[in-house]
Coordinates of C-alpha atoms in Angstrom, one line a residue:
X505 CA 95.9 115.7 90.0
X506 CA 97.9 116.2 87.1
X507 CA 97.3 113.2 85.6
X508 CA 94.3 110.7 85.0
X509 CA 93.0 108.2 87.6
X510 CA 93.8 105.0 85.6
X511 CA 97.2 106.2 85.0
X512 CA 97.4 107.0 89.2
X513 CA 96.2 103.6 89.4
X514 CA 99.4 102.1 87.4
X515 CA 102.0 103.7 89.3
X516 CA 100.2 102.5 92.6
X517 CA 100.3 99.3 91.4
X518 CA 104.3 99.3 89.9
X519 CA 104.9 101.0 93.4
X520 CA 103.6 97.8 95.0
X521 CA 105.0 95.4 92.2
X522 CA 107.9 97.0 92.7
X523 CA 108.0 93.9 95.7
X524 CA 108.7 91.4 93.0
X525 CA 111.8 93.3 91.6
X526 CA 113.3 92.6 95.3
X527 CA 112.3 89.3 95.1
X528 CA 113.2 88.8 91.5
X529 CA 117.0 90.3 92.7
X530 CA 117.2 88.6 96.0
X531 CA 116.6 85.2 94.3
X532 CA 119.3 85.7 92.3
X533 CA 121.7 87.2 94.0
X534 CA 123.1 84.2 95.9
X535 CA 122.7 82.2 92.2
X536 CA 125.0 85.0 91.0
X537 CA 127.6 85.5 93.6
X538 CA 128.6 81.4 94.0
X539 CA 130.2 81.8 90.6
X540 CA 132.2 83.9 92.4
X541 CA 135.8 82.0 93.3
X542 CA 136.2 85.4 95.5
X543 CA 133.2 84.5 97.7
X544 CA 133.9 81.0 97.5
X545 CA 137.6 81.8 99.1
X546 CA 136.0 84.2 101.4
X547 CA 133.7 81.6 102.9
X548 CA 136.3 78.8 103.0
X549 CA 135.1 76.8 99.8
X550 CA 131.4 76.1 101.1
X551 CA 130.4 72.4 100.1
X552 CA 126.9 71.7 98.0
X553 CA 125.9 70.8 101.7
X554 CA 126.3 74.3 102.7
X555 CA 125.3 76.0 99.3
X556 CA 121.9 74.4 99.8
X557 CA 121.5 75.3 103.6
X558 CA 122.3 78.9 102.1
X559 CA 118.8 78.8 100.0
X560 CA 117.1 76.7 102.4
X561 CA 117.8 79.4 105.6
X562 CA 116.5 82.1 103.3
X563 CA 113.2 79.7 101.8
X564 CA 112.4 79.0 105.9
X565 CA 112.4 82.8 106.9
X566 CA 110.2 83.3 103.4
X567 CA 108.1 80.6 105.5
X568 CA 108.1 81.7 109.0
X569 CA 107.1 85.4 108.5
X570 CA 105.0 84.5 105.7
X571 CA 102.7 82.4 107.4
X572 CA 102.8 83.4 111.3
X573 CA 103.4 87.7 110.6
X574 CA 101.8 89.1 107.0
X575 CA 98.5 88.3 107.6
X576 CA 98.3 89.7 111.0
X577 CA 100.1 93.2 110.6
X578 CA 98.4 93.6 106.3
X579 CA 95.4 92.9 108.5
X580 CA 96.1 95.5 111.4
X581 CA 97.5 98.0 110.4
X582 CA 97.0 97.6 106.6
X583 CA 98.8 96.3 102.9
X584 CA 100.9 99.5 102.7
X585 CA 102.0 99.1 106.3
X586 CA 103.1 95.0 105.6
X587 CA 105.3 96.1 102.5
X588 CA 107.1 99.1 104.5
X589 CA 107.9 96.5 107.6
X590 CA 109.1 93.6 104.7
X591 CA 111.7 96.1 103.2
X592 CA 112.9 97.1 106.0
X593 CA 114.0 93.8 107.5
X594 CA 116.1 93.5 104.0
X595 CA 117.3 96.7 104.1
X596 CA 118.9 95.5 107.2
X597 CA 119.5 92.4 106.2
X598 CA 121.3 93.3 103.0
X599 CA 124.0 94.8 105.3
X600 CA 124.0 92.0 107.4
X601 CA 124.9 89.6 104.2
X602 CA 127.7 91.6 102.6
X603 CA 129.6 92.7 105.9
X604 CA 129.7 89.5 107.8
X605 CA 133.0 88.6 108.8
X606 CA 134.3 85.5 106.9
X607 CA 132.4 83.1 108.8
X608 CA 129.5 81.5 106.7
X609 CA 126.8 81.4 109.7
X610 CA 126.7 85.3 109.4
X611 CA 125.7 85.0 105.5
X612 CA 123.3 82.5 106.0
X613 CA 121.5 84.9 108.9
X614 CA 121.4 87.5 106.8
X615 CA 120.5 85.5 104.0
X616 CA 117.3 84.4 106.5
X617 CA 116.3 87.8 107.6
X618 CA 116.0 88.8 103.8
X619 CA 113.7 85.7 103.6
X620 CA 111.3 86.9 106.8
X621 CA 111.3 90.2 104.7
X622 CA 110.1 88.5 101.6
X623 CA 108.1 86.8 103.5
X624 CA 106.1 89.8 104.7
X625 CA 106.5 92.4 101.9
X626 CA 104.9 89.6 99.1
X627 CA 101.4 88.6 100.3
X628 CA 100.9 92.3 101.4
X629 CA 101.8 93.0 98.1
X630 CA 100.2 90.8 96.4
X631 CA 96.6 91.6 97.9
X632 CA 97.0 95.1 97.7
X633 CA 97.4 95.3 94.1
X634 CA 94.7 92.8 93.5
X635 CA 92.1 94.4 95.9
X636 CA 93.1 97.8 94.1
X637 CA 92.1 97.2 90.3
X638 CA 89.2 96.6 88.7
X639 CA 88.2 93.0 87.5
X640 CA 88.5 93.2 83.7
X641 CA 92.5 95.1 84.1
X642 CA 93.6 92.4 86.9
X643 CA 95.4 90.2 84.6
X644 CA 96.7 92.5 83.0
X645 CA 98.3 94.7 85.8
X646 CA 99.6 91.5 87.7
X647 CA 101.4 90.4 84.9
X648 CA 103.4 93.5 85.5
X649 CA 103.9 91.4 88.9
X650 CA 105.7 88.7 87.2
X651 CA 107.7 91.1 84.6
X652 CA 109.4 93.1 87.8
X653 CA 110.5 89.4 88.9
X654 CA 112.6 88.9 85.5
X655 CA 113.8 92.8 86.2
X656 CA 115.0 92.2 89.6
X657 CA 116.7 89.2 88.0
X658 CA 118.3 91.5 85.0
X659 CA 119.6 93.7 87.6
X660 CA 121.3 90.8 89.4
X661 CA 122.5 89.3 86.5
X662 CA 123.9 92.5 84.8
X663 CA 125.5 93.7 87.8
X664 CA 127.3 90.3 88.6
X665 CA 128.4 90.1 85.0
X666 CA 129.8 93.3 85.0
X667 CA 131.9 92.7 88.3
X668 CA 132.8 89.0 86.7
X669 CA 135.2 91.6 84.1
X670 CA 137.1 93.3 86.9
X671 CA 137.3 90.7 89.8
X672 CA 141.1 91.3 90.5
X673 CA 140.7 95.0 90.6
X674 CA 137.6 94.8 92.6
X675 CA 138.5 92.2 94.8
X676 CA 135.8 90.5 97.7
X677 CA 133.7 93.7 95.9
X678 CA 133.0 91.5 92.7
X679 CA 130.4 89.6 95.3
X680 CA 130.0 92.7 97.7
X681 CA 128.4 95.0 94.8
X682 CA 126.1 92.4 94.0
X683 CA 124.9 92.2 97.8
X684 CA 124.7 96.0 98.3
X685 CA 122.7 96.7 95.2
X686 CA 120.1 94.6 96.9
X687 CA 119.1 97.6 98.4
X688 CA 118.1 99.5 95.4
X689 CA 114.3 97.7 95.0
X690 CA 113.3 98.1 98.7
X691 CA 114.5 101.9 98.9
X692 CA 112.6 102.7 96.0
X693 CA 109.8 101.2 97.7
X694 CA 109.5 103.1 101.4
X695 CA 110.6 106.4 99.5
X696 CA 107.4 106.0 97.0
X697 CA 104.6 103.7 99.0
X698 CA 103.9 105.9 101.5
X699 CA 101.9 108.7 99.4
X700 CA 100.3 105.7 97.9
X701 CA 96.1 105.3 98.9
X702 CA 95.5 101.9 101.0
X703 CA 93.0 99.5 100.4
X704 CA 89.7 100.9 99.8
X705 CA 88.5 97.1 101.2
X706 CA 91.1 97.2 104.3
X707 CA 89.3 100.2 104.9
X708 CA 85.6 98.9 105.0
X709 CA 86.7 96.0 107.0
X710 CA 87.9 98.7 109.3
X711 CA 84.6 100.8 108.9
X712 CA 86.4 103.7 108.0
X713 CA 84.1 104.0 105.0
X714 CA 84.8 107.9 104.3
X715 CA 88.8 106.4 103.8
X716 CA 87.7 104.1 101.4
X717 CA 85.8 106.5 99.3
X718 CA 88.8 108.6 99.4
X719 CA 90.7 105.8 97.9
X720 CA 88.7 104.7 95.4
X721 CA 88.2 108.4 94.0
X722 CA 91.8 108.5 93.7
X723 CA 92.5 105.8 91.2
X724 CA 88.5 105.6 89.3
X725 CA 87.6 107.4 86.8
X726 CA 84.3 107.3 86.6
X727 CA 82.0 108.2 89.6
X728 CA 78.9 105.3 89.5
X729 CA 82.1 102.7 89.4
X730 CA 82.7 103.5 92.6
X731 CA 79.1 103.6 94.1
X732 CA 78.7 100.4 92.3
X733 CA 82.2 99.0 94.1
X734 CA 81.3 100.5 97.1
X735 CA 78.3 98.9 97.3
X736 CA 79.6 95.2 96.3
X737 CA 82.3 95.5 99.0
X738 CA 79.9 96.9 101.9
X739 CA 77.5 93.9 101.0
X740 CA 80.2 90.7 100.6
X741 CA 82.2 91.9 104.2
X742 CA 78.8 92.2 106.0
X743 CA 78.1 88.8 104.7
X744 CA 81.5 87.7 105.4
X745 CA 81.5 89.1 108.9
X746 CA 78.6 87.1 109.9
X747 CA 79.7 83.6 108.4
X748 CA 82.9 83.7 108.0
X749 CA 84.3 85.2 111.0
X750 CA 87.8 84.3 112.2
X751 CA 91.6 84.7 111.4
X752 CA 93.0 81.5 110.3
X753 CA 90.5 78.9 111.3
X754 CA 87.6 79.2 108.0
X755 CA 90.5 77.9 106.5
X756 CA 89.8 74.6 107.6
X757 CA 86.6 74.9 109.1
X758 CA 84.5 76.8 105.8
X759 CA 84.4 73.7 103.2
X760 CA 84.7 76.4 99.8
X761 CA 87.3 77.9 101.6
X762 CA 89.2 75.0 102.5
X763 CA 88.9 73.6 99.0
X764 CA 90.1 76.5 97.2
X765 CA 93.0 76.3 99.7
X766 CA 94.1 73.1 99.1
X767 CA 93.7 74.1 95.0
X768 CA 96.0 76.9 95.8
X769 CA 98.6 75.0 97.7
X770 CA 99.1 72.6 95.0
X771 CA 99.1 74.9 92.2
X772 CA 102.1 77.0 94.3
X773 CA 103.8 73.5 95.0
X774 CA 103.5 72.5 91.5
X775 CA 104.8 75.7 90.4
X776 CA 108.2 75.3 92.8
X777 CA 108.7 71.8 90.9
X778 CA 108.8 72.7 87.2
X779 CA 112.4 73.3 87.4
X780 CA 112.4 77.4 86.6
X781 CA 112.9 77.5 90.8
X782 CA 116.0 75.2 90.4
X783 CA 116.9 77.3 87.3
X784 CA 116.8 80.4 89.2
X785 CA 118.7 79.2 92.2
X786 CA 121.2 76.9 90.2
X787 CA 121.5 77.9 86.6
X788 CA 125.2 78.7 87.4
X789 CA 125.6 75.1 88.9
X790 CA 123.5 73.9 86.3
X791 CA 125.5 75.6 83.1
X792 CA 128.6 74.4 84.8
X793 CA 127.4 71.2 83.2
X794 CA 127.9 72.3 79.7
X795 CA 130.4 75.3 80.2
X796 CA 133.8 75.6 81.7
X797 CA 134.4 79.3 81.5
X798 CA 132.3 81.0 84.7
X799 CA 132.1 84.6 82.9
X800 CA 130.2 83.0 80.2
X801 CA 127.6 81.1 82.6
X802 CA 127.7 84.6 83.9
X803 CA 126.6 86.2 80.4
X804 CA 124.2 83.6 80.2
X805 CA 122.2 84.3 83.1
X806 CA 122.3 88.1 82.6
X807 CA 120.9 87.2 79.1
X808 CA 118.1 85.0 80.8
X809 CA 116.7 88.0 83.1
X810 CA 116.7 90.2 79.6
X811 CA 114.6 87.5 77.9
X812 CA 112.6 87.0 80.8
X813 CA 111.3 90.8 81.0
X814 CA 110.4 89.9 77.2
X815 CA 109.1 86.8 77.5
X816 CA 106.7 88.6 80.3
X817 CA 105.8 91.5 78.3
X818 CA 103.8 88.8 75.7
X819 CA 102.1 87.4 78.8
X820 CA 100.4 91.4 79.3
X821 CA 98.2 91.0 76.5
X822 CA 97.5 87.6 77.1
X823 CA 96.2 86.7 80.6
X824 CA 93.3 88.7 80.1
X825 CA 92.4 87.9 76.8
X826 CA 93.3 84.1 76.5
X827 CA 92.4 83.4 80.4
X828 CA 94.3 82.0 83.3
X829 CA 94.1 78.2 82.6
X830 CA 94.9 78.2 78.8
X831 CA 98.5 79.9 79.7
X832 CA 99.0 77.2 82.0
X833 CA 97.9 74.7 80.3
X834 CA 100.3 75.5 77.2
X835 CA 103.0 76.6 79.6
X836 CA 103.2 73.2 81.0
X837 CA 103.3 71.4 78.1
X838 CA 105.9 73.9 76.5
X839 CA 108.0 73.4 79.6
X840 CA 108.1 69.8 79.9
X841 CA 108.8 69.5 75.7
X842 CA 111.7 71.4 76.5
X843 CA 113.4 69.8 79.7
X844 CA 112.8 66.1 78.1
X845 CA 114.5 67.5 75.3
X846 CA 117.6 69.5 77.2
X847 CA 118.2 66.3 79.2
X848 CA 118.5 63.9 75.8
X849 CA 120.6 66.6 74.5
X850 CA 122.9 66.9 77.6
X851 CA 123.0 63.0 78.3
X852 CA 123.2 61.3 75.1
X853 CA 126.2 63.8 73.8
X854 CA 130.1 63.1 74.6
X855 CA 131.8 65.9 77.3
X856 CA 135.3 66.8 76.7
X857 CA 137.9 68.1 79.3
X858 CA 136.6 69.6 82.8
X859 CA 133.2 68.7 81.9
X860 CA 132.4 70.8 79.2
X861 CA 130.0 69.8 75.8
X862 CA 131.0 70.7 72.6
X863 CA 130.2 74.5 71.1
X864 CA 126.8 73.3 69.4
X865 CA 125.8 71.1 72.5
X866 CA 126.1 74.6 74.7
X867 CA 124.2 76.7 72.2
X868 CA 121.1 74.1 72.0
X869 CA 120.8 73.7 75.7
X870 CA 120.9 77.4 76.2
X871 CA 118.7 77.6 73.6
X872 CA 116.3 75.2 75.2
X873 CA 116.9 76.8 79.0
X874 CA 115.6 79.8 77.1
X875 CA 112.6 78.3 75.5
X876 CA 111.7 77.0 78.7
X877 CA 111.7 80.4 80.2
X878 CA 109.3 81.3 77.8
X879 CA 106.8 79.0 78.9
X880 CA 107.4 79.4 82.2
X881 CA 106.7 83.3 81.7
X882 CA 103.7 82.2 79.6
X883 CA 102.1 79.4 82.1
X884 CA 103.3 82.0 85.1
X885 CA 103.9 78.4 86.6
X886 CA 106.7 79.8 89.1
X887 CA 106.0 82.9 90.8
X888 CA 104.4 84.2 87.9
X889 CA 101.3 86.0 87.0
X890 CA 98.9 83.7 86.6
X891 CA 99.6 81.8 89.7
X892 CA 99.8 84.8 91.9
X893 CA 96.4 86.4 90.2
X894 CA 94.7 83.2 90.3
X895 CA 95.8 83.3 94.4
X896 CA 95.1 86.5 94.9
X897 CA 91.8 86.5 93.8
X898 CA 89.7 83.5 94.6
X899 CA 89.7 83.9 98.5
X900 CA 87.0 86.0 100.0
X901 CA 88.0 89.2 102.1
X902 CA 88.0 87.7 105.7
X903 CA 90.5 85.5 105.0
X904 CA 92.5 86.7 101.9
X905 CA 95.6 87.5 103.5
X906 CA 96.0 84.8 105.7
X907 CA 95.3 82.5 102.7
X908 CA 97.6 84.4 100.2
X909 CA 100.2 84.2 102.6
X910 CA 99.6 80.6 103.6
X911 CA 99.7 79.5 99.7
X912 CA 102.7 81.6 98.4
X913 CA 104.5 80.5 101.1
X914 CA 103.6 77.0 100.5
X915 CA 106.0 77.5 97.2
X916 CA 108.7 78.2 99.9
X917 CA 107.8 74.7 101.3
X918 CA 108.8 72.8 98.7
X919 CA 111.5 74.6 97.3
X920 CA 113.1 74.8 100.8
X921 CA 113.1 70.5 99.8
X922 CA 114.4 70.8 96.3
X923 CA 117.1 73.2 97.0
X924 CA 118.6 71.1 99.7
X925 CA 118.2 68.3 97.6
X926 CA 118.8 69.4 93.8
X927 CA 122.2 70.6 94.4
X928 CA 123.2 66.7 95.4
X929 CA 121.1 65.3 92.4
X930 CA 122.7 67.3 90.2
X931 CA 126.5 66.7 91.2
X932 CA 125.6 62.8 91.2
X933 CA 123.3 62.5 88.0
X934 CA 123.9 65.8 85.6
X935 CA 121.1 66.3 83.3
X936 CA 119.6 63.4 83.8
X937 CA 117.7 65.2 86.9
X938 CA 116.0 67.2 83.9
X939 CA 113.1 63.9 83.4
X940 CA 112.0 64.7 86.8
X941 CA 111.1 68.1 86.1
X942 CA 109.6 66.4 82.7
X943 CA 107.7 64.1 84.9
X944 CA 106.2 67.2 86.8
X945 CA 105.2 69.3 83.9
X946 CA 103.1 66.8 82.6
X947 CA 101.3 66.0 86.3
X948 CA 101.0 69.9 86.5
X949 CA 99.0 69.6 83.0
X950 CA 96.6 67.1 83.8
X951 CA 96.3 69.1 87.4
X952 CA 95.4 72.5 86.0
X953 CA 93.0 70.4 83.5
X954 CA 90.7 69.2 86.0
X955 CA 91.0 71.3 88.6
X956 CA 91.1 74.6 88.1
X957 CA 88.6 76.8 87.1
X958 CA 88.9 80.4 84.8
X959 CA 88.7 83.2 87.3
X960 CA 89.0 85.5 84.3
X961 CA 86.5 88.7 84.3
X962 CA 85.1 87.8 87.8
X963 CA 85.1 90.2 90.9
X964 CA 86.7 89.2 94.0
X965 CA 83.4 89.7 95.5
X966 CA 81.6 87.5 93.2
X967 CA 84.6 84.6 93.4
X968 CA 82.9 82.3 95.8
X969 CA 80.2 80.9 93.4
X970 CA 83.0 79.4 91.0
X971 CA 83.9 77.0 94.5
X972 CA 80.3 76.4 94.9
X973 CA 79.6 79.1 97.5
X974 CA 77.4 81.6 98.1
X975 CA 77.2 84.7 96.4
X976 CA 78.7 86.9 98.7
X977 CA 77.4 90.1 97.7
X978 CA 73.7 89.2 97.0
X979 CA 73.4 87.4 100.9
X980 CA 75.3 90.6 102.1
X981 CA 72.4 92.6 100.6
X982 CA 70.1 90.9 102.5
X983 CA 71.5 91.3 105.8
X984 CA 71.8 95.3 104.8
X985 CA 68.2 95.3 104.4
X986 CA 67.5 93.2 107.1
X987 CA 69.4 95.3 109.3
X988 CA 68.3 98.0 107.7
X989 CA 64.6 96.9 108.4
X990 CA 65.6 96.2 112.5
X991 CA 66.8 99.8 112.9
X992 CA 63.0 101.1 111.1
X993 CA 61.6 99.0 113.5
X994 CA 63.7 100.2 116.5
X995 CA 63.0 103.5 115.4
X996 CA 59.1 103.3 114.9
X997 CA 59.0 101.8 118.6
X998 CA 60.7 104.5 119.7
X999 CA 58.5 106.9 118.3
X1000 CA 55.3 105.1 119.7
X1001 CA 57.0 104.8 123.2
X1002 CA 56.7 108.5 123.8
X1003 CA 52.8 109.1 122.9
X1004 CA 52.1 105.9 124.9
X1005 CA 53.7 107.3 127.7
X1006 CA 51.7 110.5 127.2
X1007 CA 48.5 108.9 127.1
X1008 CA 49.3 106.6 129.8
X1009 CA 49.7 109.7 131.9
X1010 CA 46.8 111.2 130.6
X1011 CA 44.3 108.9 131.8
X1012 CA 45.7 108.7 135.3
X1013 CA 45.1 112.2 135.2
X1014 CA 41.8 112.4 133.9
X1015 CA 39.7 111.0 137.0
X1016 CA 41.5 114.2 139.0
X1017 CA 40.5 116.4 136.6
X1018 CA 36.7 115.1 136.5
X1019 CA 36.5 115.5 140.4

């Protein structure tokens, strides 16, 4: 291999991340193209009624696949298997979207089947980049997660705002290009994935140990690392397989593994609420508040995904070194600072003809959409880094998939509420929807204050003890030596079987032989 392990083990993992850059794009893409009086005329002037039920069709596929279809084919037929399947579906989908006749059912299918693809491709993803790198890189190499979010959302942006220039010349296209370069992110995807190793643990859950070495030998460096790893993950799925066995029921049943469910849940819920979801979805909408002219809203948002990759990059050298709860904790302060703020400065300020605020009115609530997006990247509180480590890697083996899938898609849950709703809020109260979000921040705080614990530096086989388990890799020793004392035991009894047998036949012998 031409070049080292650790830097095999980086492309694997931007392969996989690479998941986030479709979902990054996909989420914006519909944010993008309803600036678009093109698409708007193409779909007969959709109401906020409609616009919402756009989101909410592709939020409810997110949740359908997400929950009923990841877990079962990531756990089948393995992570790299999940992704392919997701990217597919949006593949097709992606067609579906931009060559519908005008007739806005056929968007909102499309719009749909991309969400059943998300819905599949992201906990796949998710779990097989965590399960891949080593404990004291994770936060590191998952913030690189989040940061391919912000790119997908460049992308979108950039493109959109350079079709915004030319939409006489290019016509229905102006929305069209958007939709078709939706297919860059998954493409990229199938056409790299496939030469990537799978999960070294899929593979011991499988008993296909000699895989998993393979695996392992492909992206370590150092040869007693992966004895040591080998080891730890033989010893926490025996465990596992004994006491927790199941799909989906431990996660009601097993009383750590419930309770770190519910924690996840709420921190993915909490993380829909802050407002960066209704920023993401609605930021045109919402800049349409402030700004008349749609090419600048559009400029706007293109600068947001730029700042977002930069905003991101800071959060690399800080997961890891600061922890998971102190960027939260900070993030959710920072973000609710800045939406009390943006609402007094929206609210209490005059607007002038069709709705617009005056030049230094626009430039501080940009300004303060922008500070907020640093936060956000910083706390990872929506579909960030911190969130999605922190869920990635507190559930043991058995049922991480399931639970991954079950918590991200919990996000889905309530934004599939807030974007049906927001759009309505907004049009009847403006900026004044921007408390709420305040309101939530602050709950979020005091949340991640008392209930969530560092995860920083542990090993997904070691997790369970911070939820008042069992230490999964110590009991799984035991039952390896126990079994391991059953089969010395079977195989001493069948060695004395034999020379009993012998002298059994021996003595019946004997009295023949004396006569």
């Amino acid at each position: 291999m031409g070049i080292s392990r650790n830097a095999y083990l980086w492309y694997v993992c931007m392969v996989a991340s690479a998941t986030m850059i479709l979902y990054g794009y996909d989420s914006s893409t519909f944010n993008a193209v309803q600036g678009s009086a093109n698409w708007k005329e193409y779909f007969h002037d959709p109401d906020p009624n409609v616009i919402g039920s756009v989101n909410t069709a592709y939020t409810v596929g997110g949740i359908i696949s997400g929950v009923f279809f990841s877990a079962p084919i990531a756990n089948r037929w393995g992570r790299k298997s999940a992704i392919m399947v997701g990217c597919i579906i949006v593949i097709v989908a992606t067609f579906i979207s931009t060559f519908t006749p005008r007739n806005i059912g056929g968007y909102i299918g499309g719009r749909a089947l991309v969400g059943i693809g998300q819905g599949i491709a992201l906990p796949a993803g998710l779990v097989y980049i965590s399960e891949l790198t080593p404990s004291g890189t994770r936060g590191t190499i998952m913030s690189f997660w989040q940061m391919n979010f912000s790119v997908g959302s460049f992308m979108a942006y950039w493109i959109n705002y350079g079709c915004t220039k030319n939409t006489k010349g290019l016509g229905n296209w102006d929305w069209k290009t958007v939709m078709l370069c939706q297919l860059i992110a998954p493409t990229f995807i199938i056409a790299n994935i496939w030469a990537c190793p799978e999960s070294p643990r899929w593979y011991i859950q499988k008993d296909r140990t000699d895989d998993a070495v393979k695996s392992l030998q492909r992206i370590r460096e150092d040869a007693n690392q992966i004895d040591m790893e080998l080891q730890e993950i033989r010893q926490a799925i025996a465990f596992e397989q004994e006491s927790i066995s199941g799909s989906y029921k431990p996660l009601w049943t097993d009383k750590t593994v419930r309770h770190r469910l519910l924690l996840a849940i709420a921190l993915n819920v909490g993380q829909q609420l802050t407002g960066q979801g209704s920023l993401n979805n609605y930021s045109t909408i919402i800049y349409k508040q402030v700004f008349s002219d749609n090419s600048t809203i559009q400029l706007i948002n293109a600068l947001n995904g730029t700042f977002g990759i930069l905003f991101t990059l800071n959060a690399t050298w800080t997961v890891d070194r600061f922890g998971r709860r102190f960027l939260l904790l900070v993030g959710a302060v920072g973000m609710a600072v800045c939406m009390v703020t943006a609402a007094t400065v929206v609210t209490e300020t005059p607007t002038y003809a069709k709705g617009a605020k005056s030049r230094p009115v626009g430039i501080s609530t940009v300004f303060l959409m922008f500070l907020f997006a640093f936060f956000c990247t910083q706390s990872q509180t929506i579909l960030g880094a911190t969130v999605w480590i922190w869920t990635s890697e507190i559930f043991s083996m058995n049922v991480r998939v399931q639970a991954v899938a079950m918590a991200a898609q919990s996000q889905n849950v309530a934004n599939a509420i807030l974007q049906q709703v927001f759009p309505l809020f907004l049009k009847k109260k403006g900026f004044y929807a921007m408390y709420m979000f305040f309101a939530i921040n602050i709950l979020l705080f005091v949340f991640v204050w008392f209930c969530i614990p560092e995860t920083k530096g542990k090993t997904l086989e070691t997790m369970d003890t911070l939820f008042g388990g069992e230490n999964h890799v110590d009991k799984g020793a035991e039952i390896i030596d126990d079994d391991k004392k059953i089969r010395d035991i079977e195989e001493n009894i069948e060695m004395v079987q034999p020379v009993q047998t012998t002298k059994g036949v021996e003595n019946r012998t004997s009295p023949e032989a004396n006569d």
